[in-house]
Coordinates of C-alpha atoms in Angstrom, one line a residue:
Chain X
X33 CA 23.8 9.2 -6.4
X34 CA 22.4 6.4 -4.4
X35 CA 21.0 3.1 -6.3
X36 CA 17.6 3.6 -3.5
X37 CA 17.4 6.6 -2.2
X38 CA 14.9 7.4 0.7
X39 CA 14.0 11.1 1.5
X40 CA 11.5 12.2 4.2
X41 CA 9.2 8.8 4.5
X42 CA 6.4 9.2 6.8
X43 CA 3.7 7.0 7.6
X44 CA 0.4 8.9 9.4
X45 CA -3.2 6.8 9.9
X46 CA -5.5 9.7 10.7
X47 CA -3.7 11.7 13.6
X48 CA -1.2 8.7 14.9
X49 CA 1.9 8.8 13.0
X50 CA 3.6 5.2 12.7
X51 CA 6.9 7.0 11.2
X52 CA 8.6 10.2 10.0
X53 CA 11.3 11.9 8.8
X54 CA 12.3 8.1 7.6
X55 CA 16.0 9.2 5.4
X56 CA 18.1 6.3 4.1
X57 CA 20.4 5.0 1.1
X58 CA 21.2 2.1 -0.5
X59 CA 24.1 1.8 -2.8
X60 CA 24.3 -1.3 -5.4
X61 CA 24.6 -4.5 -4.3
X62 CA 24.8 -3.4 -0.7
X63 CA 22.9 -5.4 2.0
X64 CA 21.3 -3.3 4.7
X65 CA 19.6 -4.6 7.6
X66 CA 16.8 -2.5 9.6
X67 CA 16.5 -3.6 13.0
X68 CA 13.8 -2.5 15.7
X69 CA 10.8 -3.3 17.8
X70 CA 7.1 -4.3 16.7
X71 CA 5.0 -1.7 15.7
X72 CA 8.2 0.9 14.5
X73 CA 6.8 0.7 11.2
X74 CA 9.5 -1.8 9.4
X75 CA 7.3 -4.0 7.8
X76 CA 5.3 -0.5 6.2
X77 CA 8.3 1.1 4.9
X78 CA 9.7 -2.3 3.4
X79 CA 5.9 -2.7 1.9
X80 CA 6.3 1.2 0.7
X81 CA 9.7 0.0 -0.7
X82 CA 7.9 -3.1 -2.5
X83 CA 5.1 -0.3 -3.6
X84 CA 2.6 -2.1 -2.2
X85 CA 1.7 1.0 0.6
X86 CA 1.9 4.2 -0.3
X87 CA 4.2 6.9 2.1
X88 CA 2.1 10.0 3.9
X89 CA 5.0 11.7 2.7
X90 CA 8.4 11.8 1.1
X91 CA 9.9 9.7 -1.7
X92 CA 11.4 6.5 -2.7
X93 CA 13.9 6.8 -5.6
X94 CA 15.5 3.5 -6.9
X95 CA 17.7 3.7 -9.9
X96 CA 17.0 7.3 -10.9
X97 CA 13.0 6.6 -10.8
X98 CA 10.2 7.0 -8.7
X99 CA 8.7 3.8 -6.9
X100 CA 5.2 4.9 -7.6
X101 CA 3.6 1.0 -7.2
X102 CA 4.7 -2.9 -7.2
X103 CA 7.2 -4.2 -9.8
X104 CA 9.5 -6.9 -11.0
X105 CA 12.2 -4.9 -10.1
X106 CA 11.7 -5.2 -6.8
X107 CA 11.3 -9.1 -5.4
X108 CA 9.7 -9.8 -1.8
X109 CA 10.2 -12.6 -0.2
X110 CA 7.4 -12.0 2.4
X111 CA 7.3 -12.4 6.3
X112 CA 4.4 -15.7 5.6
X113 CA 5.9 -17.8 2.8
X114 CA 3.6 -16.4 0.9
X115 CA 3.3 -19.6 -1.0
X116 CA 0.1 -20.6 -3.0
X117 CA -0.6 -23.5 -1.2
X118 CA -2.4 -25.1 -4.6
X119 CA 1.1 -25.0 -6.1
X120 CA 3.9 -27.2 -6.1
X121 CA 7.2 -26.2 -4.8
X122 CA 8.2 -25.8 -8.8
X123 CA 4.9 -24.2 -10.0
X124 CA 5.1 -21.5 -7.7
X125 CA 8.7 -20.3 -8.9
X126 CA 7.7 -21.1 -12.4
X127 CA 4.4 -18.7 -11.8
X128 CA 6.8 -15.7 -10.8
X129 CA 9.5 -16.6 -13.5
X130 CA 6.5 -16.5 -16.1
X131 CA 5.4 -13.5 -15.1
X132 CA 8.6 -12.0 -15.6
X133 CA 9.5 -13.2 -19.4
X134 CA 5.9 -13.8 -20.4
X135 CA 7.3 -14.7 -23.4
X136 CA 9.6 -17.6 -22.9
X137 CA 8.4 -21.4 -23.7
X138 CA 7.7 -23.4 -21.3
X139 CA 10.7 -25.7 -21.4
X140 CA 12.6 -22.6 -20.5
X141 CA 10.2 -21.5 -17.8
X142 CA 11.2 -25.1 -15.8
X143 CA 15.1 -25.0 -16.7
X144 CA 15.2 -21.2 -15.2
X145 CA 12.7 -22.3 -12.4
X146 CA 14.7 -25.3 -11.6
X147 CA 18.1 -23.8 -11.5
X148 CA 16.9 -21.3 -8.7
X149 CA 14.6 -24.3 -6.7
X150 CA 18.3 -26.2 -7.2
X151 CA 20.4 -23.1 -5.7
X152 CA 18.6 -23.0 -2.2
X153 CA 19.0 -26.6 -1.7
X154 CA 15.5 -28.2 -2.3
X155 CA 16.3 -30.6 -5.1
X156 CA 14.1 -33.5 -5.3
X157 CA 11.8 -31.6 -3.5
X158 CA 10.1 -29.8 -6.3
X159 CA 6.8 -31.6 -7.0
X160 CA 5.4 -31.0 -3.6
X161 CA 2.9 -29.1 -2.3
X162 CA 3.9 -26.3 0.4
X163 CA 2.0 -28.1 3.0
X164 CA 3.7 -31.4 2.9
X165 CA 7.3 -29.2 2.8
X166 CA 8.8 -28.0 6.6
X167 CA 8.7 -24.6 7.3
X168 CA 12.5 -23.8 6.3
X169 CA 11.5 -25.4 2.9
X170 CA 8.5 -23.1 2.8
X171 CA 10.7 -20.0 2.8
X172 CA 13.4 -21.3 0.9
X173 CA 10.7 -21.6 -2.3
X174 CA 9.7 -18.0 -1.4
X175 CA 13.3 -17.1 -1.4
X176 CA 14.1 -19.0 -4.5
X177 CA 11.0 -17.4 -5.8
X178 CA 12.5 -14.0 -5.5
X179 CA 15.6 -14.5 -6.8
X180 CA 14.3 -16.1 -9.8
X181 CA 12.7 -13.1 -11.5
X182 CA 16.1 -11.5 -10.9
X183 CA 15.3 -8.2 -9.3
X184 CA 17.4 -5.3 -8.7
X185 CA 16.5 -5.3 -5.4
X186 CA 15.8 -7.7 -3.1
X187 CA 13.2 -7.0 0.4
X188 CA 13.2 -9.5 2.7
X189 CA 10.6 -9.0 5.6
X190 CA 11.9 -10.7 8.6
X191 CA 12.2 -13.9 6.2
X192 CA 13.6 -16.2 8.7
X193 CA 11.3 -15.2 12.0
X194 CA 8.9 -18.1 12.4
X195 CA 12.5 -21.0 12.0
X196 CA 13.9 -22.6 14.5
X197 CA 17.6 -21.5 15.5
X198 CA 19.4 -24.5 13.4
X199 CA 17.1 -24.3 10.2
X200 CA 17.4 -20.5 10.3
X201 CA 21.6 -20.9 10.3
X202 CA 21.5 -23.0 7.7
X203 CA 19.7 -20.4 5.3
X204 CA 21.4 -17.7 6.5
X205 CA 24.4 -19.4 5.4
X206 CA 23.1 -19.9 1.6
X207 CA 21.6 -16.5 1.8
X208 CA 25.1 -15.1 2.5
X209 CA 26.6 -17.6 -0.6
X210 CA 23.6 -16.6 -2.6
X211 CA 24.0 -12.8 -2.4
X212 CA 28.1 -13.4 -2.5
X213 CA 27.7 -15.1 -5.8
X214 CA 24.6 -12.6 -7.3
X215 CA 26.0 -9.3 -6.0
X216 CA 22.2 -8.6 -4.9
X217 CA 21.2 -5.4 -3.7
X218 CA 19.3 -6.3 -0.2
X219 CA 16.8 -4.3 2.3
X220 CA 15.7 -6.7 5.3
X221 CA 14.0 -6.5 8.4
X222 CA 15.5 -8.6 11.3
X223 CA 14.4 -9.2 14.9
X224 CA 17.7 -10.6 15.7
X225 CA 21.0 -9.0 15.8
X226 CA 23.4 -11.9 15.3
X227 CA 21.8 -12.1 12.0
X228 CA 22.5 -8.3 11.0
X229 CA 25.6 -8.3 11.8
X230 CA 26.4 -11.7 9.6
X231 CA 24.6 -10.6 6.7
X232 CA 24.4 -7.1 6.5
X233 CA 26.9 -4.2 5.5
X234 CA 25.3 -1.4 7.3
X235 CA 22.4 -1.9 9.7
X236 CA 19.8 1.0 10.2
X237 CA 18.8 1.3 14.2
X238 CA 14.6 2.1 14.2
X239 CA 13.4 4.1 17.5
X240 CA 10.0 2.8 19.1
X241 CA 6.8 4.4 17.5
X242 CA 5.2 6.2 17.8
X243 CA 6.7 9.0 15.7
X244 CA 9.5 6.6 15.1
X245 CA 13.1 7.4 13.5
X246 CA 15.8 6.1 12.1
X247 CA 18.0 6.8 15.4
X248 CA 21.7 5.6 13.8
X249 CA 23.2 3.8 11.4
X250 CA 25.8 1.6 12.0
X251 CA 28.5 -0.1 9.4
X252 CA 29.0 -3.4 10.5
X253 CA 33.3 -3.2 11.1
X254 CA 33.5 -7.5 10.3
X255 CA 35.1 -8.1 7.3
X256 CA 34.0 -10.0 4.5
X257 CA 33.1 -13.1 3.9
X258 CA 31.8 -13.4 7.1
X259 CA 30.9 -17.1 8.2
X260 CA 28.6 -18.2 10.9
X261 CA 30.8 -20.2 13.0
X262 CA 33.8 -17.7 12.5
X263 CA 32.2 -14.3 12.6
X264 CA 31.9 -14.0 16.7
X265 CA 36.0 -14.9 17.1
X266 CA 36.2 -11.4 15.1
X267 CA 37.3 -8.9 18.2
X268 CA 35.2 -6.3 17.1
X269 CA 32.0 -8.5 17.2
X270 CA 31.1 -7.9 20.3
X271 CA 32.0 -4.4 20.8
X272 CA 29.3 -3.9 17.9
X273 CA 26.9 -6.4 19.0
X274 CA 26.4 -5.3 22.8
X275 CA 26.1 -1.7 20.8
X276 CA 23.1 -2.8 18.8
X277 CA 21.5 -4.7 21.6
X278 CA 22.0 -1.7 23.8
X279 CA 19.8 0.6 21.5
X280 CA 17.1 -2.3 21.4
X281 CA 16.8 -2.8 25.4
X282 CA 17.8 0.8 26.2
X283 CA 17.8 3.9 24.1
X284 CA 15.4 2.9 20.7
X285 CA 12.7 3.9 23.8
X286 CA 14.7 7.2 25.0
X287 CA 15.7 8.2 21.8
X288 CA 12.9 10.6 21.2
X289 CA 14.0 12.2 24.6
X290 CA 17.3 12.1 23.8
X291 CA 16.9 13.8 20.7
X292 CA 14.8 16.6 22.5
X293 CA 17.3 17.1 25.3
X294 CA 19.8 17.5 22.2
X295 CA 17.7 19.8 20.7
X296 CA 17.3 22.1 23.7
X297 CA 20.9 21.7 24.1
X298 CA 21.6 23.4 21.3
X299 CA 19.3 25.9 21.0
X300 CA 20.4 27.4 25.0
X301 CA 24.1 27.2 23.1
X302 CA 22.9 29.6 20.5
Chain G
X92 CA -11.5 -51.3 8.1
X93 CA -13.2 -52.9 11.1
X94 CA -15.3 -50.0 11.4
X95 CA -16.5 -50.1 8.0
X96 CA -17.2 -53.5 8.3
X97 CA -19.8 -52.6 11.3
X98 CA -21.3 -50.3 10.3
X99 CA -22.0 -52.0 7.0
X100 CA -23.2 -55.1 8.9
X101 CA -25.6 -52.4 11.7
X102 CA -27.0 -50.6 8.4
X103 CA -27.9 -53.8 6.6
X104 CA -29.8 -54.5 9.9
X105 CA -31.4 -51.2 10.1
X106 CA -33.1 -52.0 6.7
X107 CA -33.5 -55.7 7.6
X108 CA -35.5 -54.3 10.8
X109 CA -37.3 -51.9 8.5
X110 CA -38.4 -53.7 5.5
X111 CA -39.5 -56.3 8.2
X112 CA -42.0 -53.9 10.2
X113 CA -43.4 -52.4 7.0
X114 CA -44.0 -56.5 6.0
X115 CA -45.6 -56.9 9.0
X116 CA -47.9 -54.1 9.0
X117 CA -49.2 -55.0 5.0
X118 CA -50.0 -58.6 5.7
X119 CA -53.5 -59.7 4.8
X120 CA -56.0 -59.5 7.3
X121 CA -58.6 -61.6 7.5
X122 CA -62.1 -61.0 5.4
X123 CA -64.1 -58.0 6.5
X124 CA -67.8 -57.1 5.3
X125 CA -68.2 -55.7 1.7
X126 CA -66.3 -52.8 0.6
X127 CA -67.8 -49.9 -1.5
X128 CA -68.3 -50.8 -4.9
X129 CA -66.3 -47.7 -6.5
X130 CA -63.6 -47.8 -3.5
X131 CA -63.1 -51.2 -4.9
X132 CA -62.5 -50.4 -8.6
X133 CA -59.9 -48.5 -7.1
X134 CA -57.8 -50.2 -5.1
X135 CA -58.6 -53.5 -5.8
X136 CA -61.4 -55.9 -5.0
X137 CA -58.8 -57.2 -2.2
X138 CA -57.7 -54.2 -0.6
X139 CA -61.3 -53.3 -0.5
X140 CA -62.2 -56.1 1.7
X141 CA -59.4 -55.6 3.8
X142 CA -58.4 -59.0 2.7
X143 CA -54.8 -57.2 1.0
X144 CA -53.3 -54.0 2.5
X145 CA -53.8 -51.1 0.1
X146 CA -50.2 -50.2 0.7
X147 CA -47.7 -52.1 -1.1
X148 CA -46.0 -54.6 0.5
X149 CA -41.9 -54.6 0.4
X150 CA -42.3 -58.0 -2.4
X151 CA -45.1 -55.9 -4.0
X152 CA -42.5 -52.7 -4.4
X153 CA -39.4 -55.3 -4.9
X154 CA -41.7 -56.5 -8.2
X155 CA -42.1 -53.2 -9.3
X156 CA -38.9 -52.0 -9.0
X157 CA -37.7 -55.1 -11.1
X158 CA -39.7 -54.0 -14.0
X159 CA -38.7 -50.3 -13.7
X160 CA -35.2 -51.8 -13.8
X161 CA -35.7 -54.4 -16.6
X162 CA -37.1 -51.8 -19.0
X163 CA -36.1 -47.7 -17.9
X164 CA -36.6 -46.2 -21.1
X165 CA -39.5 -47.2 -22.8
X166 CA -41.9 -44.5 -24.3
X167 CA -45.8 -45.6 -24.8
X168 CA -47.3 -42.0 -25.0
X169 CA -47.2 -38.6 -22.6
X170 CA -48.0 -40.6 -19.9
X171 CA -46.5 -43.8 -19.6
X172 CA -42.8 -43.3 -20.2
X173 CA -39.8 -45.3 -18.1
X174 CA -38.5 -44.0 -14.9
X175 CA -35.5 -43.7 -16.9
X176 CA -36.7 -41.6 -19.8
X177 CA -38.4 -39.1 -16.3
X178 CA -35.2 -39.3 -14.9
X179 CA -33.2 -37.7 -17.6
X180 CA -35.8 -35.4 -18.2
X181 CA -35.3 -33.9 -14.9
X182 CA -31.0 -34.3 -14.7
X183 CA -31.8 -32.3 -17.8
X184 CA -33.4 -29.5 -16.5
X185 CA -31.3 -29.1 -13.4
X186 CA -28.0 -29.6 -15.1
X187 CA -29.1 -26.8 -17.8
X188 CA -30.8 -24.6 -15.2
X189 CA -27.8 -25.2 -12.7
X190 CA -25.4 -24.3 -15.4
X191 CA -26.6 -21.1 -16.5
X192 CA -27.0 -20.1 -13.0
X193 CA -23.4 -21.0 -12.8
X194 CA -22.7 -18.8 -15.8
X195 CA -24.3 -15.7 -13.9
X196 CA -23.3 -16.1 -10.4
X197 CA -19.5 -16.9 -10.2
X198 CA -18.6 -14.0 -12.6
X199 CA -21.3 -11.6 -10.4
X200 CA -19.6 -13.3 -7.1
X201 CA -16.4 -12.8 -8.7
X202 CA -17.2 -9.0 -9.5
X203 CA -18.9 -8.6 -6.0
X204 CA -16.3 -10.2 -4.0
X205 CA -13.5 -7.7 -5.7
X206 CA -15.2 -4.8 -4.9
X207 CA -16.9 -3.5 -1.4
X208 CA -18.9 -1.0 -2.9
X209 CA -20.7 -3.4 -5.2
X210 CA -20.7 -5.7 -2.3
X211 CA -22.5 -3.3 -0.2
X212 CA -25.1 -2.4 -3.4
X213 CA -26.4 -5.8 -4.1
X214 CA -26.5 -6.7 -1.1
X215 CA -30.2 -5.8 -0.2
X216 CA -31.1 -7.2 -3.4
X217 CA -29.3 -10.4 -2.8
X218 CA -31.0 -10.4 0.9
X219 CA -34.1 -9.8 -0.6
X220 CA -34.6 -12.1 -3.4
X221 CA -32.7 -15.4 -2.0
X222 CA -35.3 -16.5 0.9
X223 CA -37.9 -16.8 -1.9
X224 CA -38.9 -19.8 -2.4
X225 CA -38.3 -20.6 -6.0
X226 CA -42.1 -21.9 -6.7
X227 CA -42.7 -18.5 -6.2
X228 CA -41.5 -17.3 -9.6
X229 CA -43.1 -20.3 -11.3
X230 CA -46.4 -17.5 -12.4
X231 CA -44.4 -15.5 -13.2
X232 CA -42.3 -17.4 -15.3
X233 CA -45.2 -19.0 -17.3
X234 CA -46.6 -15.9 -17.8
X235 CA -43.5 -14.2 -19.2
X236 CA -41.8 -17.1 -20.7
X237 CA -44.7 -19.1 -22.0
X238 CA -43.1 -21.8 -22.1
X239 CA -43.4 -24.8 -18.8
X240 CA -40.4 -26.4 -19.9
X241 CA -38.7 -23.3 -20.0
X242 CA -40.6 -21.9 -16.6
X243 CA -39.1 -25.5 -14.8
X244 CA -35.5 -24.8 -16.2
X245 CA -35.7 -20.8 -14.6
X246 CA -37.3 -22.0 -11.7
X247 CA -34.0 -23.8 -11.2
X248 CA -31.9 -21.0 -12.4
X249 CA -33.4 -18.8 -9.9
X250 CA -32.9 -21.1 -7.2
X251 CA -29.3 -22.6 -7.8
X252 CA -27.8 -19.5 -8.3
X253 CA -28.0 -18.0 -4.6
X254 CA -25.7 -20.2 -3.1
X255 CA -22.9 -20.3 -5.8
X256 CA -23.5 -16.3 -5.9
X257 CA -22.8 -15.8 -2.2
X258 CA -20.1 -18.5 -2.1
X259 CA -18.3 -16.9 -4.8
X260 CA -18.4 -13.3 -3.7
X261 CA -17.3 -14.4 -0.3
X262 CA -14.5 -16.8 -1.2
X263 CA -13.4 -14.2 -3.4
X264 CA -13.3 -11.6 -0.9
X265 CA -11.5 -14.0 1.6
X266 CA -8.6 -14.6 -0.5
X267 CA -5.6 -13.8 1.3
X268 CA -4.2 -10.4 1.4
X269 CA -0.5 -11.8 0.7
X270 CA -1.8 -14.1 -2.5
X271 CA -2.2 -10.7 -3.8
X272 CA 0.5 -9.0 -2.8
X273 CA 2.9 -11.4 -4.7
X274 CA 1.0 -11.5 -7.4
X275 CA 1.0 -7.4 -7.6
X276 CA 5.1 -7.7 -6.9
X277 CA 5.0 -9.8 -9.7
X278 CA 2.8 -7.3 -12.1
X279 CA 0.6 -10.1 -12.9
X280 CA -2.1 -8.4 -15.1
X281 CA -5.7 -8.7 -13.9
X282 CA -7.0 -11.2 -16.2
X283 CA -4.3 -14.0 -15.0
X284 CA -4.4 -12.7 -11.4
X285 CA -7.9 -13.5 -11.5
X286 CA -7.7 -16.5 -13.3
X287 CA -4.6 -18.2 -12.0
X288 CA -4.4 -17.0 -8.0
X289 CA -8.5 -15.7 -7.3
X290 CA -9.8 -18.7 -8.9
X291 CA -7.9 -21.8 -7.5
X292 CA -7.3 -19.8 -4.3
X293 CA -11.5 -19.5 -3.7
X294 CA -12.2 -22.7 -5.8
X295 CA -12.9 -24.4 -2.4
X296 CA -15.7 -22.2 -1.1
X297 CA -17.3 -21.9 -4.7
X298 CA -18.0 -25.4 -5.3
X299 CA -19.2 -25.7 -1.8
X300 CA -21.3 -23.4 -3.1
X301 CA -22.5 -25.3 -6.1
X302 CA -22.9 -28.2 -4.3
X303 CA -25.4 -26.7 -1.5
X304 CA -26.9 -25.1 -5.7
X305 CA -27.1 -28.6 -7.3
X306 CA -29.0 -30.2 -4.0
X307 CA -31.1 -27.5 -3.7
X308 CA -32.0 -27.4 -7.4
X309 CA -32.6 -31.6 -7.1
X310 CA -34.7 -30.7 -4.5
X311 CA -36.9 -27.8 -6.5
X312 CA -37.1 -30.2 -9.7
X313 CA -39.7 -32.3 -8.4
X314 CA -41.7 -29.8 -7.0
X315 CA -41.5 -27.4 -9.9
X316 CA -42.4 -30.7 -12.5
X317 CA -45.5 -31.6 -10.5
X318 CA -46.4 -28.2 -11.3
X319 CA -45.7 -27.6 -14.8
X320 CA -46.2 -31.4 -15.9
X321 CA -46.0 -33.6 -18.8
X322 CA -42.3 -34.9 -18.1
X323 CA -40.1 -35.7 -15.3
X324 CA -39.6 -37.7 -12.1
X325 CA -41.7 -35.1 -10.4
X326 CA -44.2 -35.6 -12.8
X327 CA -44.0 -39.4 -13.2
X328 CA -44.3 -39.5 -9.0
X329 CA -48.2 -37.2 -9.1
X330 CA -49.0 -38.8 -12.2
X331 CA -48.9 -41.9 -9.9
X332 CA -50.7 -40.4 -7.4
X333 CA -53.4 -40.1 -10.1
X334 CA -53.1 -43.8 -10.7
X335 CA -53.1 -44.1 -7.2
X336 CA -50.3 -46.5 -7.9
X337 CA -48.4 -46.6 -4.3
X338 CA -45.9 -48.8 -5.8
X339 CA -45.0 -46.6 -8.7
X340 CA -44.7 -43.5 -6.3
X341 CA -42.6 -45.6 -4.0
X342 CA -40.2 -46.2 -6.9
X343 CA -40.5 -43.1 -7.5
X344 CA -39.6 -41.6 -4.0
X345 CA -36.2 -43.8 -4.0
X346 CA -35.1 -43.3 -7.6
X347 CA -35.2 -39.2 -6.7
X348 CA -33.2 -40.3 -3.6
X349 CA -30.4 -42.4 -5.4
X350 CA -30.1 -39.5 -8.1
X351 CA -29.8 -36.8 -5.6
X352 CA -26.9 -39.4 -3.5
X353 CA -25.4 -39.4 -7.0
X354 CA -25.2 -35.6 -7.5
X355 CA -24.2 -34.7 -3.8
X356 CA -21.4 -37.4 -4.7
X357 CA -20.0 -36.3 -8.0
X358 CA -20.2 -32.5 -6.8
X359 CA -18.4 -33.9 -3.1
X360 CA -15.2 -35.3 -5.5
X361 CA -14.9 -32.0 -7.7
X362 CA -15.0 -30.1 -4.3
X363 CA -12.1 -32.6 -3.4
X364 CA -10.3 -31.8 -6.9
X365 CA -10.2 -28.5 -6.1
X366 CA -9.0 -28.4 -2.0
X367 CA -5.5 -27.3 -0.9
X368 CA -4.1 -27.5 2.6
X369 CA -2.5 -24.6 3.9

């Protein structure tokens, strides 16, 4: 058994359906990238994950329960920073890790709080407000924020997309050190395949919506630990990398032709 | 810097320029025939003539404001108290009536703002009853309350709590979606999610809300007192009327002005305390 386990998600407003026949699985401490064009529906089934949206249909199962709403078990570090701009830097970790042990002092609130703000690099950096830090700084507190609570699962909605290229490598690199060190379970959503393929262990391939699928799943071949400035020398990279990025430019349109020609295929067999 | 400078110099100007016109136009004439004997009693066997302007001049309001400054507080009797004493009479009122008002409206914004279908429910109520003037009610506050004091302090209830009501209902609805969402990842229970991510996150728009209340309500005071009577600025400024005392209403007129600067000011840095930048 699966640690998430996704059967038959579908996603309908009215008569338009965003998604369907969504199935997937996560085991523990797996990272799994989903990768696919706007409007697929990634950013509702992570929310559905996060139990924030509810499915049409089908189910979510995460460690032997039903995700039936939002919970601790699950952080989101969301596509916005998501920051409460009234906050500082500190205070808005120290909101999430006091929502999690309601009960601990306060003194233990800020050592917890700071040893997270400390672990993605923003010592020193704690007393400000979000809109005096840059925007890497931004989503490092929102990542930091995540971890902090400790969930069994982390979602990460295309957490890196608004970053330029150098501030983005540089968190991918602590997010790989920090999931290396933490054994996290991971779901994100990515735009950008160099980035699946250096942090993820299996990346799930979205078709265009409408009606869109989960068209493949690929297990990245590149062994661990894979580091940025290393992990395109591996000789498999790019045999995997011009595979994804064929699917994105080419067949995540044709898919739901392809699949139909199959489908006909097989039935004139028969 | 420079700038302030200026325009510190140009406004000083403005008033010189000012003060100097109005002395020109209340300088003595010369001696015109007999005035009416009552007329006289009135304004002065001078100003009858023609001889003295009946308005005050700027040295004849500069005197007066001098001895409402030397002694603000005294109390001879219903009517002839300091401009002080009418002063706090009136804060009084507004403060109290203000406050209240803010007891009602930012938990009925707050409620409103949460939820569309109450939203949509009050909502011809609140079109309704907020373009009334607040005079209005004043009737029908006497007659139900029976009490002026207490008619003056509802007037400004009624008044102040429109704006804080609609500020608070719509800052609370405005709150971002995402606010939310991490707070509901987080399983923050109602109570603190209101309190510690609704609150600060629509602070902004509810004190601008309170301050457009707390001008208003300065604004109503004065009228609603020289209704009701017996204390306050607003009554202090018609009882001077009734004295026919120009001077007095003059102080008067700028005292409500400096008090009103005052409020607009202190309400202008709590709406400060309370901004974020995104």
């Amino acid at each position: 058994m699966s640690y998430l386990q996704v059967q038959g998600l579908a996603k309908r407003f009215g008569t338009s359906c965003i998604f369907e026949g969504v199935d997937f699985a996560v085991q523990k401490g797996e990272f799994v990238c989903i990768i696919g064009h706007s409007g697929c529906g990634k950013t509702t089934i992570l929310n559905i994950l996060a139990g924030l949206d509810a499915a049409s249909a089908g189910a979510v199962i995460m460690d032997n329960r039903e995700v039936a709403g939002p919970s601790l078990d699950r952080g989101v570090v969301f596509q916005g920073h998501a920051l409460m701009p009234w906050l500082s830097a500190m205070r808005n970790v120290a909101f999430a890790v006091r929502s999690r042990w309601p009960d601990w002092k306060r003194h233990q609130v800020h050592l917890h709080s700071q040893k997270f703000i400390d672990m993605v690099g923003l010592t020193g950096a704690e007393h400000k407000k979000p809109s005096e830090l840059s925007g890497g700084m931004k989503q490092r507190v929102g990542i930091a924020r995540a971890f902090a609570i400790q969930p069994k699962m982390l979602l990460l909605d295309e957490p890196f997309g608004a970053l330029d290229a150098l501030t983005r490598g540089n968190i991918q690199d602590e997010l790989v050190r920090i999931c290396a060190a933490t054994q996290q379970t991971v779901f994100m959503i990515t735009h950008d395949v160099d980035e699946a393929l250096l942090l993820a262990d299996r990346i799930l391939l979205m078709s265009n919506g409408p009606a869109a699928r989960i068209a493949e799943i690929v297990d990245n071949p590149l062994p661990k630990p894979r580091e940025r400035q290393q992990v395109h020398h591996d000789p498999g990279y790019y045999r995997t990398r011009n595979h994804l990025v064929d699917f994105l430019v080419n067949r995540s349109k044709t898919y739901q032709l392809e699949e139909y020609r199959n489908e006909a295929r097989r039935r004139r067999r028969h | 810097m420079r700038l302030r400078l200026l325009a510190g110099v140009l406004s000083l100007l403005f008033l010189a320029v000012l003060v100097g016109a109005w002395h020109l136009a209340t300088l003595p004439k010369g001696a015109a025939a007999a005035a009416d004997s009552e007329y006289a009693k009135l304004v002065g066997a001078q100003a009858a003539v023609g001889a003295k302007s009946a308005f005050p001049t700027p040295a004849d309001l500069g005197r007066k404001l001098a001895e409402h400054v030397s002694d603000p507080f005294y109390d001879r009797g219903p009517n002839d108290k300091g401009i002080g004493v009418q002063l706090g009479y009136s804060v009084a009122r507004v403060l109290l009536g203000f406050l209240l008002a803010a007891l009602v409206a930012v938990p009925c914004g707050f409620l409103i703002g949460m939820s569309p279908l109450v939203y949509r429910a009050l909502d011809p109520f609140i079109q309704v009853l907020k373009p009334i003037s607040p005079l209005a009610w004043m009737p029908l506050a006497l007659f139900t309350l029976k009490d002026s004091n207490v008619s003056a302090i509802f007037v400004i209830f009624i008044c102040s709590i429109w704006p804080m009501l609609i500020n608070t209902a719509f800052g609370v609805a405005a709150v971002r979606r995402e606010w939310l969402n991490v707070a509901s990842t987080l399983e923050v229970s109602p109570l603190r999610k209101a309190l510690v991510v609704i609150l600060p996150a629509a602070a902004p728009t509810i004190m601008t809300g309170m301050r457009i209340s707390i001008g208003i309500a300065w604004l109503v005071i004065v009228a609603a007192e020289m209704l009701v009577g017996g204390t306050g600025i607003g009554y202090f400024v018609w009882n001077e009327w009734n004295n026919l005392s120009i001077a007095n209403i003059l102080s008067g007129i700028l005292a409500i002005g400096l008090v009103g600067m005052l409020l607009d000011f202190l309400f202008s840095r709590l709406q400060r305390a309370v901004t974020y930048t995104e």
